[in-house]
PDB file of N, CA and C in Angstrom:
ATOM      1  N   MET A   1     -81.558  37.428 -76.363  1.00 43.00           N
ATOM      2  CA  MET A   1     -81.512  37.628 -77.807  1.00 43.00           C
ATOM      3  C   MET A   1     -81.828  36.293 -78.487  1.00 43.00           C
ATOM      4  N   THR A   2     -82.519  36.361 -79.591  1.00 43.00           N
ATOM      5  CA  THR A   2     -82.890  35.147 -80.314  1.00 43.00           C
ATOM      6  C   THR A   2     -81.739  34.664 -81.176  1.00 43.00           C
ATOM      7  N   VAL A   3     -81.792  33.389 -81.540  1.00 45.00           N
ATOM      8  CA  VAL A   3     -80.782  32.851 -82.438  1.00 45.00           C
ATOM      9  C   VAL A   3     -81.114  33.265 -83.869  1.00 45.00           C
ATOM     10  N   GLN A   4     -80.162  33.092 -84.767  1.00 44.00           N
ATOM     11  CA  GLN A   4     -80.282  33.581 -86.147  1.00 44.00           C
ATOM     12  C   GLN A   4     -81.576  33.130 -86.822  1.00 44.00           C
ATOM     13  N   ASN A   5     -81.988  31.862 -86.662  1.00 52.00           N
ATOM     14  CA  ASN A   5     -83.170  31.386 -87.375  1.00 52.00           C
ATOM     15  C   ASN A   5     -84.471  31.834 -86.717  1.00 52.00           C
ATOM     16  N   GLU A   6     -84.406  32.607 -85.623  1.00 78.00           N
ATOM     17  CA  GLU A   6     -85.588  33.106 -84.957  1.00 78.00           C
ATOM     18  C   GLU A   6     -85.755  34.614 -85.137  1.00 78.00           C
ATOM     19  N   LEU A   7     -85.030  35.194 -86.059  1.00 89.00           N
ATOM     20  CA  LEU A   7     -85.183  36.614 -86.316  1.00 89.00           C
ATOM     21  C   LEU A   7     -86.553  36.863 -86.936  1.00 89.00           C
ATOM     22  N   ARG A   8     -87.176  37.952 -86.547  1.00 91.00           N
ATOM     23  CA  ARG A   8     -88.477  38.317 -87.098  1.00 91.00           C
ATOM     24  C   ARG A   8     -88.286  39.228 -88.290  1.00 91.00           C
ATOM     25  N   LEU A   9     -88.872  38.835 -89.417  1.00 92.00           N
ATOM     26  CA  LEU A   9     -88.889  39.692 -90.594  1.00 92.00           C
ATOM     27  C   LEU A   9     -89.864  40.829 -90.330  1.00 92.00           C
ATOM     28  N   LEU A  10     -89.383  42.049 -90.430  1.00 94.00           N
ATOM     29  CA  LEU A  10     -90.229  43.217 -90.166  1.00 94.00           C
ATOM     30  C   LEU A  10     -91.004  43.613 -91.421  1.00 94.00           C
ATOM     31  N   PRO A  11     -92.129  44.292 -91.258  1.00 95.00           N
ATOM     32  CA  PRO A  11     -92.986  44.617 -92.402  1.00 95.00           C
ATOM     33  C   PRO A  11     -92.534  45.835 -93.201  1.00 95.00           C
ATOM     34  N   TRP A  12     -91.281  46.172 -93.112  1.00 94.00           N
ATOM     35  CA  TRP A  12     -90.727  47.259 -93.918  1.00 94.00           C
ATOM     36  C   TRP A  12     -89.325  46.884 -94.356  1.00 94.00           C
ATOM     37  N   SER A  13     -88.855  47.588 -95.359  1.00 92.00           N
ATOM     38  CA  SER A  13     -87.501  47.368 -95.893  1.00 92.00           C
ATOM     39  C   SER A  13     -86.584  48.477 -95.426  1.00 92.00           C
ATOM     40  N   GLY A  14     -85.303  48.212 -95.498  1.00 91.00           N
ATOM     41  CA  GLY A  14     -84.313  49.228 -95.201  1.00 91.00           C
ATOM     42  C   GLY A  14     -84.222  50.222 -96.346  1.00 91.00           C
ATOM     43  N   PRO A  15     -83.418  51.268 -96.188  1.00 90.00           N
ATOM     44  CA  PRO A  15     -83.321  52.294 -97.225  1.00 90.00           C
ATOM     45  C   PRO A  15     -82.815  51.763 -98.562  1.00 90.00           C
ATOM     46  N   ASP A  16     -82.087  50.662 -98.540  1.00 92.00           N
ATOM     47  CA  ASP A  16     -81.577  50.094 -99.784  1.00 92.00           C
ATOM     48  C   ASP A  16     -82.475  48.981-100.315  1.00 92.00           C
ATOM     49  N   GLY A  17     -83.669  48.832 -99.705  1.00 90.00           N
ATOM     50  CA  GLY A  17     -84.626  47.831-100.168  1.00 90.00           C
ATOM     51  C   GLY A  17     -84.421  46.440 -99.601  1.00 90.00           C
ATOM     52  N   LYS A  18     -83.400  46.281 -98.769  1.00 93.00           N
ATOM     53  CA  LYS A  18     -83.135  44.968 -98.176  1.00 93.00           C
ATOM     54  C   LYS A  18     -84.065  44.746 -96.982  1.00 93.00           C
ATOM     55  N   PRO A  19     -84.362  43.466 -96.677  1.00 93.00           N
ATOM     56  CA  PRO A  19     -85.246  43.179 -95.549  1.00 93.00           C
ATOM     57  C   PRO A  19     -84.643  43.633 -94.224  1.00 93.00           C
ATOM     58  N   CYS A  20     -85.521  43.967 -93.291  1.00 94.00           N
ATOM     59  CA  CYS A  20     -85.115  44.316 -91.931  1.00 94.00           C
ATOM     60  C   CYS A  20     -85.604  43.216 -90.994  1.00 94.00           C
ATOM     61  N   TYR A  21     -84.800  42.914 -89.998  1.00 93.00           N
ATOM     62  CA  TYR A  21     -85.129  41.858 -89.048  1.00 93.00           C
ATOM     63  C   TYR A  21     -85.034  42.399 -87.630  1.00 93.00           C
ATOM     64  N   LEU A  22     -85.801  41.770 -86.746  1.00 93.00           N
ATOM     65  CA  LEU A  22     -85.783  42.119 -85.332  1.00 93.00           C
ATOM     66  C   LEU A  22     -85.317  40.904 -84.542  1.00 93.00           C
ATOM     67  N   SER A  23     -84.345  41.129 -83.666  1.00 91.00           N
ATOM     68  CA  SER A  23     -83.856  40.086 -82.786  1.00 91.00           C
ATOM     69  C   SER A  23     -84.235  40.464 -81.363  1.00 91.00           C
ATOM     70  N   THR A  24     -85.207  39.749 -80.795  1.00 84.00           N
ATOM     71  CA  THR A  24     -85.635  40.032 -79.433  1.00 84.00           C
ATOM     72  C   THR A  24     -86.328  38.820 -78.852  1.00 84.00           C
ATOM     73  N   ASP A  25     -86.269  38.697 -77.539  1.00 80.00           N
ATOM     74  CA  ASP A  25     -87.021  37.669 -76.833  1.00 80.00           C
ATOM     75  C   ASP A  25     -88.356  38.222 -76.341  1.00 80.00           C
ATOM     76  N   ASP A  26     -88.562  39.513 -76.501  1.00 81.00           N
ATOM     77  CA  ASP A  26     -89.757  40.180 -75.986  1.00 81.00           C
ATOM     78  C   ASP A  26     -90.763  40.404 -77.113  1.00 81.00           C
ATOM     79  N   GLY A  27     -91.706  39.481 -77.251  1.00 81.00           N
ATOM     80  CA  GLY A  27     -92.731  39.603 -78.275  1.00 81.00           C
ATOM     81  C   GLY A  27     -93.715  40.724 -78.006  1.00 81.00           C
ATOM     82  N   ASP A  28     -93.668  41.303 -76.788  1.00 88.00           N
ATOM     83  CA  ASP A  28     -94.549  42.425 -76.444  1.00 88.00           C
ATOM     84  C   ASP A  28     -93.788  43.737 -76.341  1.00 88.00           C
ATOM     85  N   GLY A  29     -92.537  43.742 -76.798  1.00 91.00           N
ATOM     86  CA  GLY A  29     -91.740  44.963 -76.740  1.00 91.00           C
ATOM     87  C   GLY A  29     -92.213  45.991 -77.757  1.00 91.00           C
ATOM     88  N   PHE A  30     -91.680  47.182 -77.653  1.00 94.00           N
ATOM     89  CA  PHE A  30     -92.097  48.290 -78.513  1.00 94.00           C
ATOM     90  C   PHE A  30     -91.979  47.951 -79.991  1.00 94.00           C
ATOM     91  N   MET A  31     -90.840  47.444 -80.419  1.00 93.00           N
ATOM     92  CA  MET A  31     -90.638  47.156 -81.844  1.00 93.00           C
ATOM     93  C   MET A  31     -91.548  46.028 -82.322  1.00 93.00           C
ATOM     94  N   SER A  32     -91.765  45.027 -81.496  1.00 92.00           N
ATOM     95  CA  SER A  32     -92.668  43.936 -81.866  1.00 92.00           C
ATOM     96  C   SER A  32     -94.095  44.458 -82.031  1.00 92.00           C
ATOM     97  N   ARG A  33     -94.536  45.297 -81.091  1.00 94.00           N
ATOM     98  CA  ARG A  33     -95.888  45.865 -81.189  1.00 94.00           C
ATOM     99  C   ARG A  33     -96.009  46.794 -82.386  1.00 94.00           C
ATOM    100  N   LEU A  34     -94.972  47.569 -82.669  1.00 95.00           N
ATOM    101  CA  LEU A  34     -94.981  48.446 -83.840  1.00 95.00           C
ATOM    102  C   LEU A  34     -95.107  47.618 -85.116  1.00 95.00           C
ATOM    103  N   ALA A  35     -94.328  46.540 -85.208  1.00 95.00           N
ATOM    104  CA  ALA A  35     -94.393  45.666 -86.379  1.00 95.00           C
ATOM    105  C   ALA A  35     -95.784  45.038 -86.504  1.00 95.00           C
ATOM    106  N   ASP A  36     -96.359  44.592 -85.374  1.00 94.00           N
ATOM    107  CA  ASP A  36     -97.707  44.021 -85.400  1.00 94.00           C
ATOM    108  C   ASP A  36     -98.725  45.033 -85.918  1.00 94.00           C
ATOM    109  N   ASN A  37     -98.615  46.263 -85.439  1.00 96.00           N
ATOM    110  CA  ASN A  37     -99.554  47.317 -85.863  1.00 96.00           C
ATOM    111  C   ASN A  37     -99.404  47.632 -87.348  1.00 96.00           C
ATOM    112  N   ILE A  38     -98.179  47.705 -87.824  1.00 96.00           N
ATOM    113  CA  ILE A  38     -97.959  48.003 -89.244  1.00 96.00           C
ATOM    114  C   ILE A  38     -98.471  46.862 -90.106  1.00 96.00           C
ATOM    115  N   GLU A  39     -98.239  45.624 -89.682  1.00 95.00           N
ATOM    116  CA  GLU A  39     -98.783  44.475 -90.414  1.00 95.00           C
ATOM    117  C   GLU A  39    -100.301  44.564 -90.497  1.00 95.00           C
ATOM    118  N   SER A  40    -100.924  44.921 -89.399  1.00 95.00           N
ATOM    119  CA  SER A  40    -102.388  45.039 -89.365  1.00 95.00           C
ATOM    120  C   SER A  40    -102.870  46.117 -90.335  1.00 95.00           C
ATOM    121  N   VAL A  41    -102.197  47.241 -90.358  1.00 96.00           N
ATOM    122  CA  VAL A  41    -102.552  48.320 -91.291  1.00 96.00           C
ATOM    123  C   VAL A  41    -102.363  47.858 -92.732  1.00 96.00           C
ATOM    124  N   GLN A  42    -101.247  47.191 -93.014  1.00 96.00           N
ATOM    125  CA  GLN A  42    -100.982  46.715 -94.375  1.00 96.00           C
ATOM    126  C   GLN A  42    -102.064  45.743 -94.833  1.00 96.00           C
ATOM    127  N   LEU A  43    -102.458  44.817 -93.975  1.00 95.00           N
ATOM    128  CA  LEU A  43    -103.487  43.848 -94.352  1.00 95.00           C
ATOM    129  C   LEU A  43    -104.845  44.523 -94.512  1.00 95.00           C
ATOM    130  N   GLY A  44    -105.123  45.506 -93.674  1.00 95.00           N
ATOM    131  CA  GLY A  44    -106.373  46.266 -93.815  1.00 95.00           C
ATOM    132  C   GLY A  44    -106.415  47.048 -95.111  1.00 95.00           C
ATOM    133  N   MET A  45    -105.294  47.652 -95.481  1.00 95.00           N
ATOM    134  CA  MET A  45    -105.227  48.388 -96.750  1.00 95.00           C
ATOM    135  C   MET A  45    -105.394  47.436 -97.928  1.00 95.00           C
ATOM    136  N   ALA A  46    -104.820  46.243 -97.826  1.00 95.00           N
ATOM    137  CA  ALA A  46    -104.960  45.250 -98.891  1.00 95.00           C
ATOM    138  C   ALA A  46    -106.419  44.841 -99.044  1.00 95.00           C
ATOM    139  N   ALA A  47    -107.120  44.669 -97.938  1.00 96.00           N
ATOM    140  CA  ALA A  47    -108.534  44.302 -97.991  1.00 96.00           C
ATOM    141  C   ALA A  47    -109.346  45.406 -98.670  1.00 96.00           C
ATOM    142  N   GLY A  48    -109.053  46.650 -98.335  1.00 95.00           N
ATOM    143  CA  GLY A  48    -109.741  47.770 -98.974  1.00 95.00           C
ATOM    144  C   GLY A  48    -109.437  47.847-100.464  1.00 95.00           C
ATOM    145  N   LEU A  49    -108.216  47.595-100.819  1.00 96.00           N
ATOM    146  CA  LEU A  49    -107.823  47.619-102.227  1.00 96.00           C
ATOM    147  C   LEU A  49    -108.495  46.492-103.001  1.00 96.00           C
ATOM    148  N   LEU A  50    -108.653  45.357-102.366  1.00 95.00           N
ATOM    149  CA  LEU A  50    -109.343  44.244-103.015  1.00 95.00           C
ATOM    150  C   LEU A  50    -110.796  44.610-103.313  1.00 95.00           C
ATOM    151  N   GLU A  51    -111.450  45.271-102.381  1.00 95.00           N
ATOM    152  CA  GLU A  51    -112.825  45.732-102.625  1.00 95.00           C
ATOM    153  C   GLU A  51    -112.873  46.692-103.810  1.00 95.00           C
ATOM    154  N   GLN A  52    -111.928  47.637-103.834  1.00 94.00           N
ATOM    155  CA  GLN A  52    -111.859  48.590-104.941  1.00 94.00           C
ATOM    156  C   GLN A  52    -111.611  47.861-106.255  1.00 94.00           C
ATOM    157  N   ALA A  53    -110.732  46.874-106.230  1.00 95.00           N
ATOM    158  CA  ALA A  53    -110.407  46.120-107.443  1.00 95.00           C
ATOM    159  C   ALA A  53    -111.642  45.415-107.986  1.00 95.00           C
ATOM    160  N   GLN A  54    -112.432  44.843-107.099  1.00 95.00           N
ATOM    161  CA  GLN A  54    -113.632  44.140-107.541  1.00 95.00           C
ATOM    162  C   GLN A  54    -114.597  45.104-108.236  1.00 95.00           C
ATOM    163  N   LYS A  55    -114.709  46.325-107.714  1.00 94.00           N
ATOM    164  CA  LYS A  55    -115.589  47.326-108.337  1.00 94.00           C
ATOM    165  C   LYS A  55    -115.058  47.747-109.701  1.00 94.00           C
ATOM    166  N   VAL A  56    -113.757  48.011-109.784  1.00 94.00           N
ATOM    167  CA  VAL A  56    -113.167  48.452-111.049  1.00 94.00           C
ATOM    168  C   VAL A  56    -113.280  47.348-112.092  1.00 94.00           C
ATOM    169  N   LEU A  57    -113.016  46.120-111.702  1.00 93.00           N
ATOM    170  CA  LEU A  57    -113.067  45.013-112.653  1.00 93.00           C
ATOM    171  C   LEU A  57    -114.491  44.705-113.112  1.00 93.00           C
ATOM    172  N   ASP A  58    -115.476  45.049-112.290  1.00 95.00           N
ATOM    173  CA  ASP A  58    -116.874  44.878-112.685  1.00 95.00           C
ATOM    174  C   ASP A  58    -117.329  45.970-113.655  1.00 95.00           C
ATOM    175  N   ASP A  59    -116.568  47.057-113.740  1.00 94.00           N
ATOM    176  CA  ASP A  59    -116.908  48.192-114.607  1.00 94.00           C
ATOM    177  C   ASP A  59    -116.297  47.970-115.990  1.00 94.00           C
ATOM    178  N   SER A  60    -117.139  47.634-116.945  1.00 92.00           N
ATOM    179  CA  SER A  60    -116.637  47.363-118.302  1.00 92.00           C
ATOM    180  C   SER A  60    -116.104  48.622-118.986  1.00 92.00           C
ATOM    181  N   ASP A  61    -116.381  49.792-118.415  1.00 94.00           N
ATOM    182  CA  ASP A  61    -115.900  51.053-118.989  1.00 94.00           C
ATOM    183  C   ASP A  61    -114.641  51.577-118.299  1.00 94.00           C
ATOM    184  N   ALA A  62    -114.015  50.753-117.473  1.00 93.00           N
ATOM    185  CA  ALA A  62    -112.815  51.194-116.761  1.00 93.00           C
ATOM    186  C   ALA A  62    -111.724  51.564-117.765  1.00 93.00           C
ATOM    187  N   GLU A  63    -111.079  52.685-117.495  1.00 94.00           N
ATOM    188  CA  GLU A  63    -110.019  53.188-118.367  1.00 94.00           C
ATOM    189  C   GLU A  63    -108.710  52.428-118.122  1.00 94.00           C
ATOM    190  N   PRO A  64    -107.884  52.312-119.153  1.00 94.00           N
ATOM    191  CA  PRO A  64    -106.593  51.622-118.988  1.00 94.00           C
ATOM    192  C   PRO A  64    -105.735  52.217-117.873  1.00 94.00           C
ATOM    193  N   GLU A  65    -105.746  53.525-117.730  1.00 95.00           N
ATOM    194  CA  GLU A  65    -104.936  54.149-116.674  1.00 95.00           C
ATOM    195  C   GLU A  65    -105.450  53.751-115.290  1.00 95.00           C
ATOM    196  N   GLU A  66    -106.775  53.657-115.163  1.00 94.00           N
ATOM    197  CA  GLU A  66    -107.370  53.229-113.898  1.00 94.00           C
ATOM    198  C   GLU A  66    -106.949  51.790-113.579  1.00 94.00           C
ATOM    199  N   LEU A  67    -106.919  50.944-114.598  1.00 95.00           N
ATOM    200  CA  LEU A  67    -106.496  49.560-114.406  1.00 95.00           C
ATOM    201  C   LEU A  67    -105.013  49.476-114.053  1.00 95.00           C
ATOM    202  N   ARG A  68    -104.197  50.342-114.660  1.00 96.00           N
ATOM    203  CA  ARG A  68    -102.761  50.362-114.353  1.00 96.00           C
ATOM    204  C   ARG A  68    -102.531  50.782-112.905  1.00 96.00           C
ATOM    205  N   VAL A  69    -103.225  51.812-112.451  1.00 95.00           N
ATOM    206  CA  VAL A  69    -103.098  52.263-111.060  1.00 95.00           C
ATOM    207  C   VAL A  69    -103.539  51.149-110.113  1.00 95.00           C
ATOM    208  N   LEU A  70    -104.637  50.493-110.467  1.00 95.00           N
ATOM    209  CA  LEU A  70    -105.127  49.391-109.661  1.00 95.00           C
ATOM    210  C   LEU A  70    -104.104  48.258-109.597  1.00 95.00           C
ATOM    211  N   ALA A  71    -103.544  47.881-110.727  1.00 96.00           N
ATOM    212  CA  ALA A  71    -102.558  46.798-110.766  1.00 96.00           C
ATOM    213  C   ALA A  71    -101.328  47.153-109.944  1.00 96.00           C
ATOM    214  N   THR A  72    -100.906  48.396-109.995  1.00 96.00           N
ATOM    215  CA  THR A  72     -99.756  48.838-109.206  1.00 96.00           C
ATOM    216  C   THR A  72    -100.052  48.718-107.717  1.00 96.00           C
ATOM    217  N   GLY A  73    -101.233  49.168-107.309  1.00 96.00           N
ATOM    218  CA  GLY A  73    -101.634  49.059-105.909  1.00 96.00           C
ATOM    219  C   GLY A  73    -101.742  47.611-105.457  1.00 96.00           C
ATOM    220  N   LEU A  74    -102.329  46.773-106.310  1.00 96.00           N
ATOM    221  CA  LEU A  74    -102.466  45.362-105.969  1.00 96.00           C
ATOM    222  C   LEU A  74    -101.110  44.677-105.844  1.00 96.00           C
ATOM    223  N   ALA A  75    -100.178  45.023-106.717  1.00 96.00           N
ATOM    224  CA  ALA A  75     -98.834  44.435-106.647  1.00 96.00           C
ATOM    225  C   ALA A  75     -98.152  44.817-105.331  1.00 96.00           C
ATOM    226  N   GLY A  76     -98.290  46.065-104.930  1.00 95.00           N
ATOM    227  CA  GLY A  76     -97.714  46.498-103.657  1.00 95.00           C
ATOM    228  C   GLY A  76     -98.358  45.799-102.474  1.00 95.00           C
ATOM    229  N   ALA A  77     -99.694  45.686-102.507  1.00 96.00           N
ATOM    230  CA  ALA A  77    -100.416  45.020-101.419  1.00 96.00           C
ATOM    231  C   ALA A  77    -100.056  43.544-101.352  1.00 96.00           C
ATOM    232  N   LEU A  78     -99.892  42.914-102.511  1.00 96.00           N
ATOM    233  CA  LEU A  78     -99.506  41.508-102.532  1.00 96.00           C
ATOM    234  C   LEU A  78     -98.115  41.325-101.935  1.00 96.00           C
ATOM    235  N   GLY A  79     -97.195  42.220-102.279  1.00 94.00           N
ATOM    236  CA  GLY A  79     -95.851  42.161-101.698  1.00 94.00           C
ATOM    237  C   GLY A  79     -95.889  42.302-100.186  1.00 94.00           C
ATOM    238  N   ASP A  80     -96.704  43.249 -99.682  1.00 94.00           N
ATOM    239  CA  ASP A  80     -96.839  43.425 -98.235  1.00 94.00           C
ATOM    240  C   ASP A  80     -97.434  42.176 -97.592  1.00 94.00           C
ATOM    241  N   ALA A  81     -98.481  41.614 -98.196  1.00 95.00           N
ATOM    242  CA  ALA A  81     -99.139  40.432 -97.641  1.00 95.00           C
ATOM    243  C   ALA A  81     -98.183  39.235 -97.611  1.00 95.00           C
ATOM    244  N   LEU A  82     -97.372  39.095 -98.651  1.00 94.00           N
ATOM    245  CA  LEU A  82     -96.397  38.002 -98.667  1.00 94.00           C
ATOM    246  C   LEU A  82     -95.342  38.178 -97.580  1.00 94.00           C
ATOM    247  N   ARG A  83     -94.926  39.419 -97.357  1.00 93.00           N
ATOM    248  CA  ARG A  83     -93.944  39.684 -96.298  1.00 93.00           C
ATOM    249  C   ARG A  83     -94.550  39.358 -94.929  1.00 93.00           C
ATOM    250  N   VAL A  84     -95.808  39.744 -94.709  1.00 95.00           N
ATOM    251  CA  VAL A  84     -96.481  39.434 -93.443  1.00 95.00           C
ATOM    252  C   VAL A  84     -96.591  37.921 -93.272  1.00 95.00           C
ATOM    253  N   ALA A  85     -97.006  37.221 -94.329  1.00 93.00           N
ATOM    254  CA  ALA A  85     -97.150  35.764 -94.251  1.00 93.00           C
ATOM    255  C   ALA A  85     -95.802  35.095 -93.972  1.00 93.00           C
ATOM    256  N   THR A  86     -94.756  35.564 -94.616  1.00 91.00           N
ATOM    257  CA  THR A  86     -93.421  35.011 -94.384  1.00 91.00           C
ATOM    258  C   THR A  86     -92.982  35.248 -92.950  1.00 91.00           C
ATOM    259  N   SER A  87     -93.211  36.460 -92.462  1.00 90.00           N
ATOM    260  CA  SER A  87     -92.831  36.792 -91.096  1.00 90.00           C
ATOM    261  C   SER A  87     -93.598  35.944 -90.095  1.00 90.00           C
ATOM    262  N   ARG A  88     -94.894  35.844 -90.284  1.00 88.00           N
ATOM    263  CA  ARG A  88     -95.709  35.074 -89.332  1.00 88.00           C
ATOM    264  C   ARG A  88     -95.410  33.586 -89.434  1.00 88.00           C
ATOM    265  N   GLY A  89     -95.184  33.117 -90.646  1.00 86.00           N
ATOM    266  CA  GLY A  89     -94.839  31.704 -90.821  1.00 86.00           C
ATOM    267  C   GLY A  89     -93.523  31.360 -90.151  1.00 86.00           C
ATOM    268  N   GLY A  90     -92.585  32.289 -90.180  1.00 81.00           N
ATOM    269  CA  GLY A  90     -91.291  32.069 -89.557  1.00 81.00           C
ATOM    270  C   GLY A  90     -91.375  32.030 -88.053  1.00 81.00           C
ATOM    271  N   ARG A  91     -92.440  32.571 -87.484  1.00 81.00           N
ATOM    272  CA  ARG A  91     -92.589  32.593 -86.023  1.00 81.00           C
ATOM    273  C   ARG A  91     -93.456  31.457 -85.488  1.00 81.00           C
ATOM    274  N   LEU A  92     -93.976  30.621 -86.409  1.00 80.00           N
ATOM    275  CA  LEU A  92     -94.770  29.465 -85.951  1.00 80.00           C
ATOM    276  C   LEU A  92     -93.834  28.449 -85.295  1.00 80.00           C
ATOM    277  N   ARG A  93     -94.273  27.849 -84.286  1.00 65.00           N
ATOM    278  CA  ARG A  93     -93.435  26.862 -83.585  1.00 65.00           C
ATOM    279  C   ARG A  93     -93.759  25.476 -84.060  1.00 65.00           C
TER     280      ARG A  93
END
């Protein structure tokens, strides 16, 4: 088992919105691989959303509701990306 400062921040929150952590010495275990896969999906979705954002922002006729939906998606993707960066940064030696 890892010590307290080596806990891995997982790419999802608990039911009450609090962060979830993984304590393991096995970086190739099921939960570690699941977290890696979810991080990869989150970053891929963020990349796709960024492409969409660039198209919407280039459209001078974009509707306010379209911009609101875009901003909401971008805020969520940014939160996911920050969580991934924090988790990966915490695992750097």
